[in-house]
């Protein structure tokens, strides 16, 4: 008796594979359809300036997603990401205000060197992440609870910080020109019929950061341990993985990404308040689940995260062009997260 499948069985198997492929990528397909509709009805949507704007928005939000993705790989999350971005953005702005700014926050220290400020805010972000990771690993607390508590603590610190010095709660602005040029400045790189288009420096930094994270995830023992721990903690422990150190390291790396994102965001928006970074973690989580980072644990790719961030930014650039009320954006984000997680769980159940 032949073991080969009959033509009918092969056809049924192929059909099942096509259906699974469509269902597993349903969210991206829907987003592409929406983007295609907007592109047809609004020709300016695909103009060079619009595409460069999409690129810069992607680069601005990408570091947060790269950081939080590691937490999701460990079957966790990080609700403190947005507040970590906010506090590091305000610290960056306060340390890099112009020396002659009328509302200079710290008049006694002048304008610090940019590399020093980067080390300070990235270090602060890493400490915040390590704090989260320690409580998750040492006391076996769920990351949702730990990072929710950290979010509230950071927001309190942020409110107190923006009222410190000579600021009195005002927006922290009048940033040093060198700082602004370092982050957003660059000579025009693309020239079209409607003029030259500037690509900010932070786009290049985001590309380099993505390459670094890809190397860490795929080419280092730390990355392998992260995926092993996310897939099966007990098996990872038996295999010799240091669960405490790896968990703290993953959250600390995420915090360092938030610190860098805060440094960039501070110069990008140029006027920082206690609301800077608000809900950035929602965008990051949505982008990660769109890009295939699974809450089941142990699954995720850097390329998927980049695609997820691009797709999410694409939707939020496209929807206002067709008259969508921007007040609906949070409902849309919530729906995307819910739908993406449902699809992710479906893939997990099918594998079981």
Tab-separated table of N, CA and C in Angstrom, residues 49-200:
chain	number	residue	atom	x	y	z
A	49	UNK	N	8.030	62.929	0.386
A	49	UNK	CA	8.013	63.575	1.704
A	49	UNK	C	7.207	62.757	2.701
A	50	UNK	N	6.103	62.175	2.261
A	50	UNK	CA	5.283	61.360	3.156
A	50	UNK	C	6.027	60.086	3.564
A	51	UNK	N	6.740	59.481	2.629
A	51	UNK	CA	7.486	58.265	2.938
A	51	UNK	C	8.655	58.541	3.882
A	52	UNK	N	9.319	59.689	3.682
A	52	UNK	CA	10.408	60.058	4.591
A	52	UNK	C	9.852	60.347	5.980
A	53	UNK	N	8.672	60.963	6.036
A	53	UNK	CA	8.028	61.194	7.336
A	53	UNK	C	7.727	59.873	8.033
A	54	UNK	N	7.261	58.891	7.268
A	54	UNK	CA	7.012	57.556	7.822
A	54	UNK	C	8.314	56.943	8.336
A	55	UNK	N	9.399	57.144	7.599
A	55	UNK	CA	10.703	56.611	7.997
A	55	UNK	C	11.175	57.233	9.302
A	56	UNK	N	11.012	58.543	9.448
A	56	UNK	CA	11.477	59.210	10.667
A	56	UNK	C	10.627	58.815	11.869
A	57	UNK	N	9.320	58.662	11.688
A	57	UNK	CA	8.470	58.222	12.795
A	57	UNK	C	8.828	56.799	13.221
A	58	UNK	N	9.119	55.945	12.242
A	58	UNK	CA	9.539	54.579	12.550
A	58	UNK	C	10.824	54.579	13.364
A	59	UNK	N	11.799	55.397	12.945
A	59	UNK	CA	13.084	55.462	13.643
A	59	UNK	C	12.929	55.995	15.065
A	60	UNK	N	11.974	56.908	15.274
A	60	UNK	CA	11.772	57.483	16.605
A	60	UNK	C	11.180	56.470	17.581
A	61	UNK	N	10.277	55.627	17.111
A	61	UNK	CA	9.598	54.674	17.995
A	61	UNK	C	10.285	53.312	18.059
A	62	UNK	N	11.173	53.025	17.106
A	62	UNK	CA	11.785	51.702	17.013
A	62	UNK	C	12.582	51.296	18.255
A	63	UNK	N	13.407	52.173	18.861
A	63	UNK	CA	14.187	51.731	20.028
A	63	UNK	C	13.336	51.199	21.179
A	64	UNK	N	12.178	51.806	21.413
A	64	UNK	CA	11.309	51.334	22.491
A	64	UNK	C	10.807	49.929	22.183
A	65	UNK	N	10.427	49.697	20.926
A	65	UNK	CA	9.949	48.374	20.530
A	65	UNK	C	11.061	47.334	20.626
A	66	UNK	N	12.281	47.712	20.234
A	66	UNK	CA	13.410	46.787	20.329
A	66	UNK	C	13.675	46.398	21.779
A	67	UNK	N	13.477	47.337	22.685
A	67	UNK	CA	13.683	47.049	24.093
A	67	UNK	C	12.596	46.173	24.679
A	68	UNK	N	11.368	46.548	24.441
A	68	UNK	CA	10.253	45.830	25.072
A	68	UNK	C	10.081	44.434	24.487
A	69	UNK	N	10.577	44.228	23.260
A	69	UNK	CA	10.444	42.908	22.629
A	69	UNK	C	11.138	41.829	23.453
A	70	UNK	N	12.305	42.139	24.028
A	70	UNK	CA	13.008	41.161	24.850
A	70	UNK	C	12.188	40.749	26.057
A	71	UNK	N	11.483	41.715	26.646
A	71	UNK	CA	10.619	41.401	27.795
A	71	UNK	C	9.483	40.474	27.384
A	72	UNK	N	8.949	40.678	26.172
A	72	UNK	CA	7.865	39.826	25.679
A	72	UNK	C	8.389	38.426	25.372
A	73	UNK	N	9.611	38.328	24.847
A	73	UNK	CA	10.219	37.017	24.587
A	73	UNK	C	10.286	36.201	25.872
A	74	UNK	N	10.468	36.885	27.016
A	74	UNK	CA	10.495	36.208	28.315
A	74	UNK	C	9.091	35.977	28.876
A	75	UNK	N	8.075	36.064	28.016
A	75	UNK	CA	6.659	35.907	28.387
A	75	UNK	C	6.196	37.028	29.316
A	76	UNK	N	6.823	38.173	29.256
A	76	UNK	CA	6.437	39.301	30.101
A	76	UNK	C	6.044	40.505	29.277
A	77	UNK	N	6.191	41.672	29.871
A	77	UNK	CA	5.926	42.935	29.183
A	77	UNK	C	6.587	44.023	30.017
A	78	UNK	N	6.446	45.278	29.603
A	78	UNK	CA	7.006	46.387	30.371
A	78	UNK	C	6.102	47.604	30.226
A	79	UNK	N	5.283	47.844	31.235
A	79	UNK	CA	4.365	48.975	31.213
A	79	UNK	C	5.040	50.281	31.623
A	80	UNK	N	6.287	50.215	32.058
A	80	UNK	CA	6.978	51.425	32.495
A	80	UNK	C	7.769	52.090	31.374
A	81	UNK	N	7.753	51.511	30.184
A	81	UNK	CA	8.597	51.995	29.089
A	81	UNK	C	8.343	53.461	28.763
A	82	UNK	N	7.075	53.844	28.641
A	82	UNK	CA	6.755	55.212	28.280
A	82	UNK	C	7.241	56.220	29.300
A	83	UNK	N	7.081	55.910	30.581
A	83	UNK	CA	7.529	56.835	31.632
A	83	UNK	C	9.055	56.868	31.708
A	84	UNK	N	9.703	55.728	31.390
A	84	UNK	CA	11.166	55.729	31.346
A	84	UNK	C	11.662	56.629	30.221
A	85	UNK	N	10.986	56.584	29.085
A	85	UNK	CA	11.315	57.493	27.985
A	85	UNK	C	11.104	58.940	28.419
A	86	UNK	N	9.991	59.190	29.118
A	86	UNK	CA	9.666	60.549	29.541
A	86	UNK	C	10.701	61.132	30.494
A	87	UNK	N	11.096	60.359	31.486
A	87	UNK	CA	12.022	60.911	32.483
A	87	UNK	C	13.425	61.085	31.891
A	88	UNK	N	13.854	60.163	31.018
A	88	UNK	CA	15.168	60.327	30.394
A	88	UNK	C	15.154	61.457	29.367
A	89	UNK	N	14.010	61.686	28.728
A	89	UNK	CA	13.899	62.814	27.797
A	89	UNK	C	14.013	64.134	28.543
A	90	UNK	N	13.327	64.247	29.674
A	90	UNK	CA	13.373	65.492	30.449
A	90	UNK	C	14.759	65.727	31.056
A	91	UNK	N	15.418	64.651	31.492
A	91	UNK	CA	16.775	64.785	32.022
A	91	UNK	C	17.724	65.236	30.909
A	92	UNK	N	17.580	64.628	29.721
A	92	UNK	CA	18.417	65.028	28.587
A	92	UNK	C	18.220	66.496	28.260
A	93	UNK	N	16.959	66.916	28.197
A	93	UNK	CA	16.666	68.313	27.851
A	93	UNK	C	17.220	69.270	28.889
A	94	UNK	N	17.084	68.922	30.168
A	94	UNK	CA	17.532	69.828	31.234
A	94	UNK	C	19.054	69.959	31.271
A	95	UNK	N	19.760	68.910	30.874
A	95	UNK	CA	21.220	68.941	30.900
A	95	UNK	C	21.820	69.525	29.622
A	96	UNK	N	20.974	69.636	28.592
A	96	UNK	CA	21.472	70.126	27.310
A	96	UNK	C	20.722	71.367	26.843
A	97	UNK	N	20.210	72.158	27.780
A	97	UNK	CA	19.651	73.456	27.416
A	97	UNK	C	20.775	74.413	27.049
A	98	UNK	N	20.454	75.399	26.242
A	98	UNK	CA	21.443	76.419	25.878
A	98	UNK	C	21.925	77.134	27.140
A	99	UNK	N	23.193	77.495	27.150
A	99	UNK	CA	23.776	78.155	28.328
A	99	UNK	C	23.092	79.473	28.635
A	100	UNK	N	22.569	80.146	27.589
A	100	UNK	CA	21.932	81.449	27.784
A	100	UNK	C	20.401	81.370	27.755
A	101	UNK	N	19.847	80.162	27.924
A	101	UNK	CA	18.391	80.011	27.900
A	101	UNK	C	17.755	80.773	29.054
A	102	UNK	N	16.664	81.480	28.754
A	102	UNK	CA	15.999	82.297	29.777
A	102	UNK	C	15.406	81.435	30.880
A	103	UNK	N	14.952	80.246	30.514
A	103	UNK	CA	14.322	79.354	31.496
A	103	UNK	C	15.218	78.162	31.825
A	104	UNK	N	16.528	78.374	31.819
A	104	UNK	CA	17.458	77.266	32.057
A	104	UNK	C	17.194	76.637	33.417
A	105	UNK	N	17.082	75.320	33.422
A	105	UNK	CA	16.667	74.591	34.618
A	105	UNK	C	17.785	74.534	35.656
A	106	UNK	N	18.983	74.163	35.217
A	106	UNK	CA	20.130	74.061	36.124
A	106	UNK	C	21.183	75.089	35.702
A	107	UNK	N	21.119	76.257	36.276
A	107	UNK	CA	21.992	77.357	35.860
A	107	UNK	C	23.446	77.149	36.287
A	108	UNK	N	23.687	76.297	37.255
A	108	UNK	CA	25.042	76.161	37.804
A	108	UNK	C	25.917	75.157	37.058
A	109	UNK	N	25.344	74.362	36.138
A	109	UNK	CA	26.149	73.326	35.495
A	109	UNK	C	26.379	73.585	34.006
A	110	UNK	N	25.790	74.620	33.463
A	110	UNK	CA	26.013	74.904	32.048
A	110	UNK	C	25.413	73.838	31.157
A	111	UNK	N	26.009	73.643	29.970
A	111	UNK	CA	25.568	72.623	29.019
A	111	UNK	C	26.582	71.498	29.007
A	112	UNK	N	26.170	70.313	29.394
A	112	UNK	CA	27.094	69.183	29.498
A	112	UNK	C	27.441	68.633	28.111
A	113	UNK	N	28.568	67.930	27.980
A	113	UNK	CA	28.916	67.276	26.714
A	113	UNK	C	27.879	66.212	26.335
A	114	UNK	N	27.588	66.129	25.056
A	114	UNK	CA	26.569	65.197	24.588
A	114	UNK	C	26.901	63.742	24.947
A	115	UNK	N	28.132	63.255	24.729
A	115	UNK	CA	28.431	61.854	25.102
A	115	UNK	C	28.180	61.566	26.582
A	116	UNK	N	28.466	62.534	27.438
A	116	UNK	CA	28.240	62.336	28.869
A	116	UNK	C	26.753	62.202	29.167
A	117	UNK	N	25.943	63.036	28.537
A	117	UNK	CA	24.493	62.966	28.752
A	117	UNK	C	23.941	61.640	28.241
A	118	UNK	N	24.455	61.166	27.105
A	118	UNK	CA	24.012	59.869	26.587
A	118	UNK	C	24.299	58.769	27.609
A	119	UNK	N	25.501	58.773	28.169
A	119	UNK	CA	25.852	57.770	29.180
A	119	UNK	C	24.946	57.876	30.399
A	120	UNK	N	24.622	59.104	30.804
A	120	UNK	CA	23.782	59.302	31.986
A	120	UNK	C	22.385	58.727	31.759
A	121	UNK	N	21.749	59.118	30.650
A	121	UNK	CA	20.348	58.704	30.450
A	121	UNK	C	20.239	57.226	30.087
A	122	UNK	N	21.204	56.713	29.322
A	122	UNK	CA	21.182	55.274	29.020
A	122	UNK	C	21.435	54.477	30.295
A	123	UNK	N	22.334	54.985	31.148
A	123	UNK	CA	22.581	54.328	32.436
A	123	UNK	C	21.363	54.367	33.338
A	124	UNK	N	20.666	55.503	33.375
A	124	UNK	CA	19.440	55.597	34.181
A	124	UNK	C	18.393	54.617	33.661
A	125	UNK	N	18.239	54.561	32.332
A	125	UNK	CA	17.283	53.620	31.756
A	125	UNK	C	17.634	52.184	32.090
A	126	UNK	N	18.940	51.844	32.003
A	126	UNK	CA	19.369	50.482	32.316
A	126	UNK	C	19.111	50.138	33.783
A	127	UNK	N	19.305	51.114	34.667
A	127	UNK	CA	19.030	50.883	36.102
A	127	UNK	C	17.541	50.649	36.348
A	128	UNK	N	16.704	51.409	35.649
A	128	UNK	CA	15.250	51.203	35.773
A	128	UNK	C	14.885	49.793	35.315
A	129	UNK	N	15.449	49.378	34.165
A	129	UNK	CA	15.171	48.037	33.666
A	129	UNK	C	15.695	46.955	34.591
A	130	UNK	N	16.901	47.144	35.131
A	130	UNK	CA	17.470	46.157	36.057
A	130	UNK	C	16.625	46.032	37.314
A	131	UNK	N	16.073	47.157	37.773
A	131	UNK	CA	15.175	47.150	38.931
A	131	UNK	C	13.965	46.262	38.634
A	132	UNK	N	13.376	46.447	37.455
A	132	UNK	CA	12.232	45.619	37.069
A	132	UNK	C	12.624	44.148	36.995
A	133	UNK	N	13.753	43.875	36.319
A	133	UNK	CA	14.185	42.496	36.137
A	133	UNK	C	14.496	41.794	37.439
A	134	UNK	N	15.070	42.530	38.393
A	134	UNK	CA	15.396	41.934	39.687
A	134	UNK	C	14.139	41.460	40.396
A	135	UNK	N	13.109	42.296	40.443
A	135	UNK	CA	11.883	41.913	41.143
A	135	UNK	C	11.152	40.790	40.412
A	136	UNK	N	11.241	40.784	39.074
A	136	UNK	CA	10.605	39.710	38.318
A	136	UNK	C	11.301	38.377	38.593
A	137	UNK	N	12.648	38.383	38.541
A	137	UNK	CA	13.396	37.130	38.668
A	137	UNK	C	13.563	36.673	40.112
A	138	UNK	N	13.845	37.618	40.999
A	138	UNK	CA	14.160	37.245	42.395
A	138	UNK	C	12.920	36.861	43.176
A	139	UNK	N	11.824	37.575	42.977
A	139	UNK	CA	10.618	37.350	43.774
A	139	UNK	C	9.503	36.680	42.977
A	140	UNK	N	9.806	36.317	41.721
A	140	UNK	CA	8.852	35.603	40.866
A	140	UNK	C	7.538	36.373	40.708
A	141	UNK	N	7.635	37.691	40.646
A	141	UNK	CA	6.460	38.522	40.422
A	141	UNK	C	6.198	38.639	38.923
A	142	UNK	N	4.945	38.779	38.563
A	142	UNK	CA	4.627	38.923	37.144
A	142	UNK	C	5.098	40.290	36.650
A	143	UNK	N	5.724	40.351	35.465
A	143	UNK	CA	6.214	41.628	34.942
A	143	UNK	C	5.126	42.701	34.836
A	144	UNK	N	3.890	42.280	34.625
A	144	UNK	CA	2.791	43.250	34.556
A	144	UNK	C	2.699	44.038	35.859
A	145	UNK	N	2.751	43.348	36.979
A	145	UNK	CA	2.626	43.998	38.285
A	145	UNK	C	3.856	44.856	38.579
A	146	UNK	N	5.037	44.284	38.347
A	146	UNK	CA	6.279	45.005	38.652
A	146	UNK	C	6.376	46.286	37.842
A	147	UNK	N	6.158	46.183	36.540
A	147	UNK	CA	6.325	47.364	35.683
A	147	UNK	C	5.190	48.372	35.841
A	148	UNK	N	4.007	47.898	36.252
A	148	UNK	CA	2.928	48.841	36.568
A	148	UNK	C	3.330	49.684	37.778
A	149	UNK	N	3.897	49.025	38.799
A	149	UNK	CA	4.359	49.759	39.976
A	149	UNK	C	5.480	50.728	39.609
A	150	UNK	N	6.414	50.277	38.774
A	150	UNK	CA	7.518	51.134	38.349
A	150	UNK	C	7.007	52.318	37.549
A	151	UNK	N	6.009	52.083	36.733
A	151	UNK	CA	5.411	53.175	35.947
A	151	UNK	C	4.912	54.292	36.853
A	152	UNK	N	4.221	53.935	37.927
A	152	UNK	CA	3.687	54.934	38.852
A	152	UNK	C	4.812	55.652	39.605
A	153	UNK	N	5.833	54.888	39.994
A	153	UNK	CA	6.974	55.492	40.685
A	153	UNK	C	7.690	56.478	39.771
A	154	UNK	N	7.919	56.073	38.520
A	154	UNK	CA	8.616	56.946	37.569
A	154	UNK	C	7.815	58.200	37.267
A	155	UNK	N	6.496	58.065	37.187
A	155	UNK	CA	5.676	59.244	36.894
A	155	UNK	C	5.765	60.248	38.036
A	156	UNK	N	5.793	59.741	39.260
A	156	UNK	CA	5.975	60.636	40.413
A	156	UNK	C	7.325	61.339	40.338
A	157	UNK	N	8.366	60.575	40.049
A	157	UNK	CA	9.711	61.166	39.910
A	157	UNK	C	9.737	62.198	38.793
A	158	UNK	N	9.039	61.911	37.711
A	158	UNK	CA	9.002	62.830	36.574
A	158	UNK	C	8.293	64.134	36.938
A	159	UNK	N	7.173	64.031	37.639
A	159	UNK	CA	6.442	65.224	38.065
A	159	UNK	C	7.301	66.090	38.985
A	160	UNK	N	8.029	65.442	39.875
A	160	UNK	CA	8.897	66.187	40.791
A	160	UNK	C	10.078	66.813	40.041
A	161	UNK	N	10.599	66.093	39.058
A	161	UNK	CA	11.785	66.582	38.345
A	161	UNK	C	11.471	67.836	37.522
A	162	UNK	N	10.323	67.832	36.828
A	162	UNK	CA	10.020	68.983	35.972
A	162	UNK	C	9.695	70.235	36.793
A	163	UNK	N	9.494	70.071	38.102
A	163	UNK	CA	9.259	71.229	38.963
A	163	UNK	C	10.525	71.659	39.712
A	164	UNK	N	11.620	70.938	39.476
A	164	UNK	CA	12.860	71.215	40.200
A	164	UNK	C	13.618	72.374	39.562
A	165	UNK	N	14.683	72.809	40.227
A	165	UNK	CA	15.518	73.886	39.704
A	165	UNK	C	14.733	75.158	39.458
A	166	UNK	N	15.004	75.786	38.322
A	166	UNK	CA	14.299	77.014	37.950
A	166	UNK	C	13.137	76.762	37.004
A	167	UNK	N	12.750	75.504	36.861
A	167	UNK	CA	11.758	75.175	35.842
A	167	UNK	C	10.328	75.475	36.259
A	168	UNK	N	9.994	75.179	37.536
A	168	UNK	CA	8.644	75.443	38.058
A	168	UNK	C	7.536	74.773	37.242
A	169	UNK	N	7.818	73.590	36.721
A	169	UNK	CA	6.790	72.836	36.018
A	169	UNK	C	6.587	73.213	34.571
A	170	UNK	N	7.341	74.159	34.039
A	170	UNK	CA	7.185	74.559	32.640
A	170	UNK	C	7.828	73.521	31.715
A	171	UNK	N	7.477	73.600	30.428
A	171	UNK	CA	8.107	72.726	29.445
A	171	UNK	C	9.598	73.028	29.377
A	172	UNK	N	10.407	71.993	29.274
A	172	UNK	CA	11.861	72.155	29.203
A	172	UNK	C	12.241	72.320	27.733
A	173	UNK	N	12.625	73.519	27.358
A	173	UNK	CA	12.899	73.818	25.950
A	173	UNK	C	14.206	74.598	25.829
A	174	UNK	N	14.357	75.379	24.748
A	174	UNK	CA	15.578	76.152	24.479
A	174	UNK	C	16.806	75.258	24.527
A	175	UNK	N	16.758	74.174	23.745
A	175	UNK	CA	17.844	73.205	23.746
A	175	UNK	C	19.054	73.730	22.980
A	176	UNK	N	20.214	73.236	23.362
A	176	UNK	CA	21.459	73.631	22.718
A	176	UNK	C	21.447	73.233	21.238
A	177	UNK	N	21.943	74.116	20.371
A	177	UNK	CA	21.940	73.840	18.929
A	177	UNK	C	22.759	72.600	18.586
A	178	UNK	N	23.858	72.390	19.296
A	178	UNK	CA	24.676	71.210	19.041
A	178	UNK	C	23.916	69.919	19.303
A	179	UNK	N	23.101	69.913	20.336
A	179	UNK	CA	22.281	68.745	20.667
A	179	UNK	C	21.241	68.494	19.586
A	180	UNK	N	20.549	69.550	19.198
A	180	UNK	CA	19.531	69.421	18.155
A	180	UNK	C	20.151	68.932	16.846
A	181	UNK	N	21.297	69.489	16.485
A	181	UNK	CA	21.944	69.081	15.243
A	181	UNK	C	22.430	67.637	15.307
A	182	UNK	N	22.885	67.222	16.476
A	182	UNK	CA	23.361	65.851	16.645
A	182	UNK	C	22.239	64.845	16.403
A	183	UNK	N	21.031	65.178	16.824
A	183	UNK	CA	19.904	64.241	16.716
A	183	UNK	C	19.121	64.419	15.420
A	184	UNK	N	18.688	65.631	15.123
A	184	UNK	CA	17.776	65.830	13.989
A	184	UNK	C	18.433	66.503	12.795
A	185	UNK	N	19.632	67.037	12.953
A	185	UNK	CA	20.261	67.742	11.853
A	185	UNK	C	20.898	66.806	10.850
A	186	UNK	N	20.953	67.253	9.616
A	186	UNK	CA	21.652	66.542	8.560
A	186	UNK	C	21.435	67.305	7.266
A	187	UNK	N	22.444	67.384	6.402
A	187	UNK	CA	22.202	68.013	5.100
A	187	UNK	C	21.210	67.189	4.296
A	188	UNK	N	20.495	67.808	3.354
A	188	UNK	CA	19.531	67.064	2.537
A	188	UNK	C	20.207	65.899	1.820
A	189	UNK	N	19.604	64.728	1.925
A	189	UNK	CA	20.173	63.551	1.288
A	189	UNK	C	19.430	63.142	0.030
A	190	UNK	N	18.182	63.584	-0.092
A	190	UNK	CA	17.363	63.231	-1.246
A	190	UNK	C	16.818	64.493	-1.893
A	191	UNK	N	16.866	64.565	-3.211
A	191	UNK	CA	16.368	65.735	-3.919
A	191	UNK	C	15.348	65.290	-4.955
A	192	UNK	N	14.166	65.908	-4.916
A	192	UNK	CA	13.095	65.601	-5.851
A	192	UNK	C	12.630	66.899	-6.511
A	193	UNK	N	11.620	66.773	-7.356
A	193	UNK	CA	11.131	67.947	-8.074
A	193	UNK	C	10.606	69.031	-7.146
A	194	UNK	N	10.086	68.606	-5.985
A	194	UNK	CA	9.537	69.587	-5.043
A	194	UNK	C	10.575	70.031	-4.014
A	195	UNK	N	11.840	69.754	-4.285
A	195	UNK	CA	12.892	70.245	-3.405
A	195	UNK	C	13.627	69.131	-2.687
A	196	UNK	N	14.567	69.531	-1.840
A	196	UNK	CA	15.382	68.576	-1.102
A	196	UNK	C	14.655	68.112	0.154
A	197	UNK	N	14.896	66.872	0.549
A	197	UNK	CA	14.271	66.279	1.734
A	197	UNK	C	15.363	65.875	2.707
A	198	UNK	N	15.196	66.272	3.948
A	198	UNK	CA	16.181	65.972	4.980
A	198	UNK	C	15.840	64.667	5.685
A	199	UNK	N	16.832	63.820	5.842
A	199	UNK	CA	16.683	62.610	6.643
A	199	UNK	C	17.460	62.826	7.932
A	200	UNK	N	16.794	62.886	9.068
A	200	UNK	CA	17.480	63.208	10.330
A	200	UNK	C	18.540	62.182	10.703
